[in-house]
Amino acid sequence: MPDIAQERATRQRGSVELQSLFELSRAISSSRDFRHVLDVLLLTPMGRMLISRGAILLPNGHGRFAIAAAKGVPHEWQQQVFAFQKLPRHIVAAPAEDLRHYAARLPELGFNLLCPIYFDDRCLGVLALGNKLDGSFYSKNELEYLQALANIAAPVLENNRHLHALEVVNKQLDRKIQELQTLFEIGNELNSTLDKKTIADSLCFAIMGEMMVQHCVVLLMQAPGEYEVLACKGQLNPKEVPLLQQADLMHQLLQLQRPLRLQDIPESGLRSVLKASHLNLYIPLMNQDEVKGAVLLGKRFIQSDYSDNDLQFLSTLANAATISLENARLFQEALEKQRMDEELAIARDIQQRLLPASPPELPGFDLAGLNWPSKQVGGDYYDFFLIDSNRLLLAIGDVSGKGVPASLLMANLQASLRALIYADMPLTKIVARINDIIHENTAIDKFITFFVAIIDIRNRALTFVNAGHNPPILIHQSGEVVFLETGGLLLGMMPNVVYEEETVPLASGDWLILYTDGVSEAMNAEDEEFTEKRILQAVHKHADLSAAELVEVIAREVIDFTNNAPQADDITLVALHLD
Amino acid sequence: MDGFEVQRKISNDVVILNLKGYLDAHTAPQLEKALQTCIDQKEYKIIINFENLSYISSAGLGVFMGFIEEIRQHGGDLKFSNMNPKIFRVFDLLGFPNLFEIFDDERDALNKFNSK
């Protein structure tokens, strides 16, 4: 009964095949380990059909197939990648040589059968098998069995493909989240400080962590062609970075307005020095269309190069830092301005305190002084006081320069005058001594124009020395005008100057006007000066006013004359009227 | 905001820095200072214990990058230990396990140093 025996053998084989397929499907659907799944997929037919060589080829994402699992294949072959000229649609069993027109290197591995695994018309992999050990050809039955196996494997491979894609996307997403987190954190950190070094440090650390780089340099432009190294991380000494020693190449680099990798820079001195400095990436700190500074990075530790995405991320980070650095600069400027304003307020205060609070009360002498400081604080000074019961001192001066230095020099003058005036010395000697003191205490470009006079009250005589000051105007009631010019060089120019003095008589009805160049040289819109002529006219016109009223009227005329333009200089006036 | 603290201890010739709290751009300079102190004192075998660290940002990791070359040039190393999964995730994401040895326990890191 050969038929029956044959039929039973066929049925038995069928049942074994079914069982093996059942086990296979159970094994691969219960395993989460994809490698294990591939192993089962390979070992099942190899064991079942006594095949000594087999491999599963999976797409490697670059249009080729790589060996994902292999048995009985020489180890050195396992890294092989295959380029299929054409993919089999169905199982192909043929002599090894004939498989060459699918992929050139297949025969070298001794495969005789290719079983493609399709899902939805997409080839997900190829099961490649060698010869059966018994040397027989694959039977129709066996080919059907392999087809069934491929059908079972297809959804598993498809799932794995999705899983893998998902993992890649997930990883990218995680990376993006980390980048966002870094941006967010750095944004916060940058906004919480106005110290540029702290800003640069935060920027460095964030970049070094995110990009895995060891060297990070942050530069900030201070003026065209001038920059400051804000941070130099990774145990780098700025003095040992070749690039930072080459001003011309730095200048060239800081003209570049977009991020550049070393290889983006054409072969040049700049590229060579960047290379020698081990700096592989340049990110400009841009504000509007200006390069405000730069971040320079060394090479990445793992991935060899910076991707476009990295460049984008780094630029975003750099922009945030640029804004913070700009804010820090503006804040610093505001702070400096505030300090200067405070300094000016102090200077103004010093100046005001040095001026006499009120004129001495003297019968027959109407005396008044006025000082309207300019916004900038000049160095004007006037003084009057009784030296003794018969001698009245009058003084006016103008210190060169402005601000605190001028105020201090003026204090110096006031102190010297008040100390020396009581010494038993002629006025000329006193002025000479003050000149020496001022000369010793100041730089060559600082000087004082100074006029000092002593009035003998009983004899009504005025003795004066004029050290380069605008000549005071003495207007006799008769209408005669005298400019008090005698004296000598202005104070502080050179030591040992010899001064002259002159004495003029005073009479009832006389006006004496002392003033500074803030009055006589006040300028109107037509570039005309106020001049002594207008002072004289004012005195003539308002001769009936008190001294206090007159100085105020003149000062107002000066302001009117300049049409309320910002006052460049102090307005200082002293008027004396004899009854 | 949570603070950050570096505690330092020495086991033979290995310095162990225990990090505590919140390590971000704001607190990174503190860690930089602690590591700089090690370098200045020529201590090149360093273990960073993360057990009590509750958060780390890229800036925190950046600090390590700035020192690793110098440390290895002097025959030392920077080894990490006791990371919780959250901390490890950040290290992993940025690729740090490729460059640094990470141990489950400080003792393992110490043994690795001593076995050399």
XYZ file of C-alpha atoms in Angstrom:
695
model
C 0.000 0.000 0.000
C 2.582 2.584 -1.072
C -0.120 5.182 -1.730
C -1.409 5.076 1.785
C 2.082 5.223 3.255
C 2.912 8.177 1.050
C -0.304 9.943 1.928
C 0.320 9.414 5.620
C 3.861 10.719 5.243
C 2.540 13.800 3.444
C -0.117 14.354 6.091
C 2.445 13.938 8.815
C 4.766 16.399 7.196
C 1.883 18.813 6.792
C 1.073 18.559 10.448
C 4.720 19.102 11.475
C 4.898 22.144 9.201
C 1.701 23.551 10.657
C 2.985 22.984 14.135
C 6.298 24.660 13.349
C 4.492 27.660 11.831
C 2.238 27.810 14.885
C 5.236 27.746 17.209
C 6.956 30.349 15.123
C 4.001 32.699 15.214
C 3.643 32.182 18.944
C 7.341 32.806 19.547
C 7.553 35.928 17.507
C 4.311 37.431 18.743
C 5.208 36.885 22.383
C 8.710 38.305 22.181
C 9.512 41.968 22.549
C 13.101 41.401 21.644
C 13.371 42.008 17.938
C 16.719 40.233 17.700
C 15.157 37.156 19.211
C 12.312 37.354 16.706
C 14.798 37.469 13.835
C 16.691 34.525 15.279
C 13.520 32.443 15.530
C 12.583 33.455 12.014
C 15.914 32.232 10.754
C 16.432 29.147 12.882
C 12.971 27.683 12.299
C 13.373 26.981 8.557
C 17.064 26.178 8.935
C 16.276 23.484 11.508
C 13.199 22.344 9.675
C 14.940 21.916 6.312
C 18.522 21.306 7.396
C 19.926 24.489 5.921
C 23.413 25.440 7.117
C 23.502 29.077 6.118
C 20.939 31.819 6.411
C 20.537 35.542 6.907
C 17.818 38.135 7.230
C 18.482 41.313 5.312
C 16.662 44.475 6.381
C 16.600 47.898 4.745
C 19.205 50.116 6.412
C 17.398 53.331 5.591
C 19.757 54.310 2.817
C 18.233 52.286 0.003
C 20.350 49.246 0.849
C 19.926 46.082 2.843
C 22.086 45.104 5.773
C 22.438 41.741 7.501
C 20.287 41.972 10.622
C 20.639 38.348 11.675
C 22.841 35.608 10.296
C 23.620 32.000 10.984
C 26.420 30.014 9.454
C 27.782 33.060 7.699
C 31.438 33.996 8.223
C 31.686 36.636 10.893
C 33.486 39.103 8.663
C 30.558 39.007 6.240
C 28.037 40.076 8.807
C 28.711 43.792 8.358
C 27.972 43.477 4.631
C 25.539 45.840 2.990
C 23.745 44.852 -0.204
C 22.485 47.037 -2.978
C 19.636 45.277 -4.771
C 19.391 46.116 -8.461
C 16.015 44.517 -8.344
C 13.990 43.052 -5.545
C 12.423 39.615 -6.016
C 8.620 39.712 -6.009
C 8.363 36.052 -5.000
C 10.557 33.358 -3.613
C 13.490 32.672 -5.878
C 15.388 29.408 -5.579
C 18.295 29.170 -7.963
C 21.982 28.380 -8.162
C 23.981 30.966 -6.234
C 25.475 32.437 -9.389
C 22.013 33.217 -10.776
C 21.206 35.464 -7.796
C 23.853 37.872 -8.988
C 21.387 39.923 -10.997
C 19.431 40.724 -7.821
C 22.443 41.880 -5.863
C 25.980 41.544 -7.081
C 27.510 40.135 -3.925
C 24.862 37.600 -3.011
C 26.589 34.600 -4.659
C 29.765 35.251 -2.696
C 27.868 34.349 0.466
C 26.582 31.135 -0.980
C 22.874 31.838 -0.861
C 20.594 29.844 -3.119
C 17.217 31.113 -2.115
C 15.721 34.530 -1.609
C 12.405 34.852 0.177
C 11.191 38.450 0.141
C 8.930 39.589 2.978
C 6.268 41.948 1.720
C 3.756 44.042 3.569
C 1.403 46.261 1.564
C 3.669 46.062 -1.497
C 6.649 47.206 0.489
C 9.597 44.893 0.792
C 10.435 44.845 4.502
C 13.207 42.344 4.318
C 14.685 39.362 2.563
C 15.246 35.929 4.034
C 18.298 34.491 2.324
C 19.098 30.793 2.647
C 21.871 28.566 1.451
C 21.702 24.989 0.211
C 20.095 22.215 2.143
C 22.652 19.917 3.724
C 21.288 16.874 1.890
C 21.927 18.619 -1.412
C 18.309 18.321 -2.589
C 16.427 21.135 -4.238
C 13.729 23.033 -2.389
C 10.401 21.276 -3.029
C 7.156 22.995 -3.895
C 5.949 22.170 -0.410
C 8.974 23.743 1.193
C 8.614 26.879 -0.861
C 4.967 27.146 0.243
C 6.114 26.682 3.818
C 8.661 29.496 3.467
C 6.013 31.721 1.901
C 3.767 31.091 4.917
C 6.659 31.940 7.172
C 7.238 35.184 5.315
C 3.557 36.037 5.613
C 3.710 35.557 9.369
C 6.893 37.586 9.644
C 5.618 40.521 7.574
C 3.413 42.204 10.181
C 6.092 41.698 12.817
C 8.700 43.426 10.680
C 6.208 46.149 9.823
C 5.495 46.741 13.510
C 9.159 46.858 14.264
C 9.708 49.348 11.493
C 7.074 51.607 13.024
C 8.472 51.079 16.470
C 11.913 51.987 15.279
C 10.663 55.080 13.484
C 8.784 56.019 16.626
C 11.896 55.592 18.721
C 13.849 57.825 16.383
C 11.121 60.454 16.429
C 10.851 60.159 20.179
C 14.539 60.645 20.611
C 14.464 63.661 18.320
C 11.505 65.011 20.235
C 13.266 64.516 23.554
C 16.263 66.276 22.158
C 14.075 69.175 20.985
C 12.440 69.374 24.387
C 15.851 69.470 25.989
C 16.880 72.248 23.593
C 13.725 74.195 24.390
C 14.300 73.665 28.067
C 17.816 75.001 27.674
C 16.575 78.010 25.726
C 13.939 78.659 28.343
C 16.343 78.310 31.225
C 19.007 80.437 29.591
C 16.390 83.032 28.738
C 15.458 83.208 32.391
C 19.006 83.225 33.562
C 20.045 85.882 31.080
C 17.193 88.109 32.108
C 17.961 87.766 35.781
C 21.387 89.328 35.549
C 22.896 92.471 34.112
C 26.446 91.359 34.547
C 27.976 90.588 31.166
C 30.471 88.037 32.507
C 27.670 86.078 34.190
C 25.675 86.182 30.956
C 28.645 84.883 28.979
C 29.336 82.099 31.511
C 25.721 80.900 31.397
C 25.811 80.911 27.617
C 29.051 78.900 27.548
C 27.870 76.231 29.951
C 24.552 75.765 28.186
C 26.254 75.375 24.820
C 28.979 73.085 26.123
C 26.440 70.795 27.772
C 23.991 70.792 24.912
C 26.562 70.307 22.142
C 29.184 68.358 24.100
C 31.985 70.749 23.281
C 34.947 71.450 25.487
C 35.999 74.863 24.311
C 33.812 77.911 24.197
C 34.866 81.538 23.797
C 32.518 84.536 24.017
C 33.645 87.870 22.611
C 31.952 91.224 22.861
C 32.674 94.227 20.658
C 33.402 97.389 22.575
C 34.224 99.753 19.767
C 34.889 99.117 16.089
C 37.933 96.881 15.983
C 38.010 96.453 19.749
C 36.632 93.469 21.558
C 36.623 91.986 25.009
C 36.952 88.277 25.852
C 33.995 87.750 28.173
C 34.436 84.032 28.694
C 36.999 81.448 27.684
C 35.937 78.020 28.928
C 37.552 74.628 28.805
C 40.796 75.496 30.579
C 41.691 77.849 27.768
C 43.941 80.795 28.319
C 42.952 83.608 25.933
C 46.622 84.481 25.586
C 47.304 81.022 24.184
C 44.552 81.081 21.574
C 46.353 82.028 18.327
C 43.252 83.650 16.830
C 42.908 86.109 19.710
C 46.465 87.329 19.141
C 45.789 88.365 15.555
C 43.889 91.623 15.508
C 43.569 91.770 11.711
C 42.105 88.263 11.421
C 39.787 88.896 14.362
C 38.598 92.002 12.584
C 38.034 89.966 9.431
C 36.122 87.300 11.363
C 33.872 89.753 13.148
C 32.636 91.086 9.804
C 30.914 87.778 9.110
C 27.219 87.968 9.760
C 26.148 84.337 9.776
C 27.173 81.165 11.600
C 30.029 79.376 9.894
C 31.662 76.013 10.363
C 35.364 75.827 9.842
C 34.851 74.072 6.509
C 32.437 76.803 5.346
C 35.300 79.290 5.456
C 37.369 79.344 2.279
C 41.016 78.354 2.579
C 42.706 81.461 3.994
C 44.756 82.851 6.836
C 41.570 83.098 8.838
C 40.747 79.442 8.329
C 44.277 78.371 9.217
C 44.326 80.333 12.447
C 40.874 79.051 13.434
C 42.130 75.560 12.834
C 45.292 76.209 14.818
C 43.108 77.555 17.633
C 40.994 74.370 17.518
C 37.902 76.461 16.921
C 35.428 74.820 14.572
C 32.395 77.030 14.687
C 31.690 80.751 14.603
C 28.340 82.125 15.728
C 27.993 85.905 15.474
C 26.091 87.815 18.144
C 23.864 89.943 15.960
C 21.898 93.020 16.858
C 19.978 94.429 13.929
C 22.555 94.208 11.161
C 25.568 94.631 13.343
C 27.945 92.038 14.710
C 28.093 92.779 18.425
C 30.321 89.885 19.299
C 30.761 86.189 18.707
C 30.689 82.720 20.188
C 33.510 80.436 19.084
C 33.301 76.710 19.690
C 35.736 73.851 19.560
C 34.878 70.531 17.976
C 32.036 68.370 19.182
C 33.054 65.411 21.216
C 30.847 62.716 19.754
C 29.278 63.697 16.469
C 32.041 65.006 14.347
C 30.195 68.024 13.075
C 27.579 70.660 13.721
C 24.306 70.080 11.894
C 22.164 72.834 10.406
C 19.780 72.221 13.256
C 22.609 72.801 15.735
C 23.480 76.050 14.008
C 19.893 77.172 14.254
C 19.710 76.300 17.929
C 23.007 78.019 18.686
C 21.933 81.144 16.792
C 18.719 81.313 18.795
C 20.709 81.000 21.996
C 23.194 83.613 20.803
C 20.366 86.015 19.945
C 18.960 85.730 23.446
C 22.399 86.411 24.870
C 22.922 89.379 22.557
C 19.757 91.013 23.802
C 20.810 90.444 27.403
C 24.279 91.807 26.771
C 22.756 94.840 25.085
C 20.470 95.363 28.082
C 23.436 95.048 30.402
C 25.269 97.677 28.383
C 22.321 100.081 28.421
C 21.933 99.536 32.153
C 25.616 100.233 32.684
C 25.295 103.410 30.659
C 22.282 104.525 32.649
C 24.204 103.772 35.826
C 27.171 105.817 34.662
C 24.936 108.676 33.659
C 23.305 108.573 37.052
C 26.705 108.602 38.715
C 27.726 111.559 36.608
C 24.537 113.395 37.499
C 25.224 112.746 41.158
C 28.772 113.933 40.725
C 27.517 117.088 39.067
C 25.046 117.661 41.880
C 27.916 117.391 44.352
C 29.996 119.777 42.264
C 27.144 122.254 42.124
C 26.720 121.964 45.865
C 30.437 122.593 46.483
C 30.286 125.585 44.220
C 27.233 127.102 45.871
C 28.647 126.636 49.364
C 31.786 128.539 48.443
C 29.860 131.613 47.401
C 29.061 134.120 50.130
C 25.576 133.696 51.547
C 24.885 137.405 51.890
C 26.842 140.657 51.459
C 28.315 142.391 54.510
C 26.168 145.306 55.724
C 28.066 148.513 55.203
C 26.487 151.968 55.337
C 26.912 153.712 52.013
C 27.804 150.486 50.140
C 25.112 148.555 48.308
C 26.610 145.184 47.341
C 25.134 142.083 45.693
C 26.342 138.932 43.955
C 24.618 136.446 41.690
C 25.554 133.047 40.278
C 23.269 131.124 37.973
C 25.045 127.854 37.339
C 24.769 126.276 33.907
C 23.522 122.695 33.615
C 27.074 121.450 33.375
C 28.471 123.260 36.419
C 31.214 125.637 35.535
C 33.929 126.915 37.778
C 32.746 130.452 38.431
C 33.532 132.008 41.761
C 32.839 135.315 43.442
C 33.440 136.499 46.959
C 33.091 139.525 49.220
C 33.764 139.920 52.915
C 35.215 142.367 55.422
C 38.889 141.745 56.105
C 38.671 144.178 59.001
C 36.419 147.085 59.875
C 37.942 149.282 57.180
C 38.700 146.877 54.387
C 36.219 145.150 52.101
C 37.391 142.403 49.795
C 35.803 141.789 46.380
C 36.808 138.904 44.156
C 35.639 137.093 41.052
C 37.172 134.188 39.195
C 36.531 131.657 36.456
C 38.145 128.230 36.638
C 38.785 126.535 33.295
C 36.930 123.285 32.713
C 33.736 122.051 34.246
C 32.349 119.590 36.738
C 34.006 118.279 39.854
C 37.601 119.148 38.893
C 36.633 122.786 38.316
C 34.713 122.917 41.586
C 37.653 121.506 43.514
C 40.049 123.992 41.987
C 37.663 126.770 42.824
C 37.565 125.529 46.441
C 41.341 125.588 46.377
C 41.297 129.214 45.200
C 38.737 130.242 47.780
C 40.652 128.634 50.634
C 43.970 130.133 49.514
C 42.488 133.595 49.183
C 40.773 133.481 52.561
C 43.924 132.218 54.262
C 46.401 134.606 52.638
C 44.335 137.761 52.750
C 44.971 138.137 56.493
C 48.749 137.968 56.064
C 50.471 141.279 56.137
C 51.313 141.265 52.462
C 50.581 143.563 49.549
C 47.796 142.367 47.267
C 50.269 141.716 44.442
C 52.214 139.268 46.623
C 49.042 137.553 47.749
C 47.993 137.032 44.138
C 51.509 135.828 43.257
C 51.363 133.329 46.112
C 47.923 132.086 45.056
C 49.246 131.701 41.512
C 52.073 129.497 42.786
C 49.656 127.373 44.819
C 47.289 126.911 41.888
C 50.190 126.158 39.577
C 51.492 123.469 41.907
C 48.061 121.925 42.332
C 46.981 121.699 38.737
C 47.860 120.322 35.362
C 49.128 122.675 32.702
C 45.757 122.923 30.985
C 43.970 124.111 34.128
C 43.998 127.785 34.986
C 41.915 130.500 36.596
C 41.093 134.014 35.526
C 40.896 136.019 38.704
C 40.191 139.553 39.819
C 40.623 140.666 43.421
C 40.184 144.128 44.960
C 40.408 145.638 48.432
C 38.299 148.704 49.131
C 39.436 151.156 51.753
C 36.059 152.036 53.189
C 36.989 155.290 54.901
C 39.088 156.662 52.048
C 36.866 155.231 49.351
C 39.725 153.864 47.298
C 39.890 150.538 45.447
C 43.166 148.671 45.015
C 43.027 145.756 42.597
C 44.960 143.071 40.767
C 43.503 141.545 37.622
C 44.980 138.130 36.772
C 43.640 137.698 33.291
C 39.985 138.168 34.125
C 37.383 140.033 32.056
C 38.024 143.633 33.177
C 35.438 144.775 35.726
C 33.653 147.982 34.758
C 33.748 151.025 36.984
C 31.108 153.564 35.946
C 31.476 156.933 37.553
C 28.412 159.057 38.054
C 29.991 161.483 35.649
C 29.545 158.901 32.935
C 33.222 158.101 32.775
C 33.882 154.372 32.358
C 37.033 152.657 33.592
C 37.990 149.033 32.828
C 40.060 147.577 35.651
C 42.774 145.761 33.725
C 46.030 146.157 35.640
C 47.494 142.959 37.059
C 49.185 140.138 35.195
C 48.996 136.593 33.871
C 46.091 134.312 34.723
C 46.582 131.975 37.682
C 48.210 128.586 37.340
C 50.014 129.040 34.012
C 53.528 129.369 35.409
C 55.164 129.965 38.777
C 56.801 133.156 40.059
C 54.692 135.607 38.129
C 55.031 139.262 39.120
C 51.714 141.105 39.382
C 50.985 144.808 39.380
C 48.289 146.574 41.286
C 46.440 149.792 40.726
C 44.371 152.010 42.982
C 41.386 153.960 41.755
C 39.227 156.394 43.718
C 35.540 155.700 44.271
C 32.801 158.286 44.655
C 29.109 158.400 45.498
C 26.901 157.223 42.668
C 29.630 155.006 41.174
C 28.731 151.525 39.966
C 31.270 148.729 39.907
C 30.302 145.632 37.933
C 32.264 142.370 38.132
C 31.248 139.596 35.725
C 32.465 136.421 34.086
C 32.582 135.484 30.406
C 29.273 133.659 30.883
C 27.798 137.180 30.756
C 29.937 139.068 28.241
C 30.363 136.134 25.846
C 26.813 134.761 26.052
C 25.823 134.027 22.469
C 22.539 134.573 20.631
C 21.231 132.620 17.656
C 23.083 134.950 15.269
C 26.393 134.106 16.931
C 26.623 137.568 18.447
C 28.040 138.015 21.932
C 26.327 139.916 24.729
C 29.497 142.063 25.220
C 30.499 144.656 27.819
C 28.582 147.231 25.802
C 25.249 145.648 26.741
C 26.323 145.437 30.410
C 27.047 149.150 30.324
C 23.729 149.909 28.634
C 21.909 147.909 31.292
C 23.645 149.796 34.100
C 22.794 153.148 32.535
C 19.203 152.107 32.009
C 18.704 150.698 35.506
C 20.988 152.932 37.547
C 18.175 153.632 39.978
C 17.839 149.985 41.013
C 19.472 148.381 44.034
C 22.584 146.280 43.454
C 20.635 143.083 44.058
C 17.978 144.161 41.546
C 20.559 145.221 38.980
C 22.492 141.923 38.891
C 19.237 140.079 38.427
C 18.100 142.388 35.623
C 21.404 141.954 33.797
C 21.277 138.188 34.228
C 17.747 138.142 32.798
C 18.824 140.255 29.856
C 21.563 137.722 29.148
C 19.025 134.888 29.197
C 16.633 136.858 26.965
C 19.512 137.660 24.648
C 20.352 134.009 24.156
C 16.640 133.354 23.620
C 16.578 130.749 26.371
C 19.107 128.562 24.598
C 20.670 126.084 27.032
C 23.177 128.052 28.996
C 26.695 126.890 28.222
C 28.385 128.743 31.042
C 27.633 130.058 34.515
C 26.268 133.557 34.761
C 28.098 135.324 37.562
C 27.787 138.989 38.470
C 28.800 141.214 41.381
C 27.577 144.808 41.602
C 28.617 147.535 44.010
C 26.868 150.895 44.229
C 28.144 153.737 46.344
C 25.521 156.013 47.864
C 14.264 78.673 43.756
C 15.970 75.545 45.110
C 19.558 75.943 46.118
C 22.591 74.047 45.036
C 25.401 72.706 47.143
C 28.651 70.843 46.532
C 29.996 68.725 49.354
C 33.547 67.549 49.074
C 35.163 64.512 50.577
C 38.361 62.663 49.898
C 38.971 58.948 49.773
C 42.688 58.253 49.398
C 43.624 60.207 46.288
C 40.109 60.401 44.885
C 37.962 63.482 45.406
C 34.250 62.859 45.693
C 31.920 65.749 45.020
C 28.400 65.270 46.295
C 25.957 67.442 44.399
C 22.766 68.513 46.068
C 19.734 70.407 44.819
C 19.259 72.166 41.523
C 22.047 72.426 38.960
C 21.253 74.873 36.162
C 22.742 77.887 34.410
C 22.313 79.875 37.592
C 24.132 77.462 39.891
C 26.613 76.090 37.333
C 29.339 78.574 38.365
C 29.339 76.991 41.851
C 30.162 73.604 40.367
C 32.756 75.213 38.114
C 34.426 76.687 41.167
C 34.466 73.352 42.991
C 36.048 71.607 39.987
C 38.499 74.446 39.444
C 39.596 74.016 43.066
C 40.337 70.343 42.361
C 42.365 71.232 39.252
C 44.258 73.957 41.092
C 45.167 71.449 43.782
C 46.173 68.926 41.122
C 43.440 66.500 42.124
C 42.605 64.743 38.897
C 40.683 61.698 40.117
C 37.187 62.908 40.683
C 33.861 61.220 41.291
C 30.642 63.163 41.018
C 27.879 61.655 43.132
C 24.437 62.698 41.901
C 22.381 60.972 44.573
C 21.019 64.168 46.087
C 20.741 66.147 42.877
C 17.134 66.810 41.968
C 17.603 68.575 38.629
C 20.287 69.095 36.018
C 20.177 71.192 32.860
C 22.451 71.340 29.840
C 24.384 74.160 31.450
C 25.187 71.857 34.377
C 26.545 69.267 31.970
C 28.476 71.978 30.194
C 30.640 72.489 33.257
C 31.954 68.910 33.020
C 32.813 69.400 29.366
C 35.074 72.280 30.258
C 37.264 70.164 32.531
C 37.349 66.656 31.132
C 40.201 67.208 28.711
C 42.451 68.828 31.276
C 41.690 66.083 33.798
C 42.417 63.253 31.376
C 45.571 64.927 30.128
C 46.832 64.618 33.675
C 45.996 60.939 33.844
C 42.855 61.429 35.859
C 39.185 61.014 35.131
C 35.789 62.338 35.967
C 33.420 59.503 36.867
C 29.757 59.777 37.689
C 27.667 57.763 40.103
C 24.267 57.388 41.748
C 22.160 59.055 39.083
C 18.409 58.784 39.366
C 16.620 57.936 36.097
C 15.572 61.535 35.508
C 19.127 62.788 35.740
C 20.459 59.899 33.660
C 17.935 60.652 30.935
C 19.447 64.101 30.369
C 22.961 62.670 30.246
C 21.832 59.967 27.862
C 19.950 62.357 25.624
C 22.968 64.576 25.154
C 25.256 61.619 24.494
C 27.327 61.812 27.668
C 27.524 58.060 28.324
C 29.833 57.891 25.290
C 32.341 60.116 26.978
C 31.943 59.527 30.704
C 31.798 56.412 32.814
C 28.607 56.235 34.811
C 28.334 53.895 37.804
C 25.350 52.794 39.820
C 27.192 53.348 43.032
C 29.974 55.584 44.248
C 31.809 52.525 45.549
C 31.985 51.017 42.048
C 33.501 54.209 40.708
C 35.979 54.248 43.555
C 36.947 50.623 42.881
C 37.502 51.452 39.239
C 39.911 54.217 40.217
C 41.685 52.008 42.711
C 41.951 49.041 40.390
C 44.095 51.002 37.975
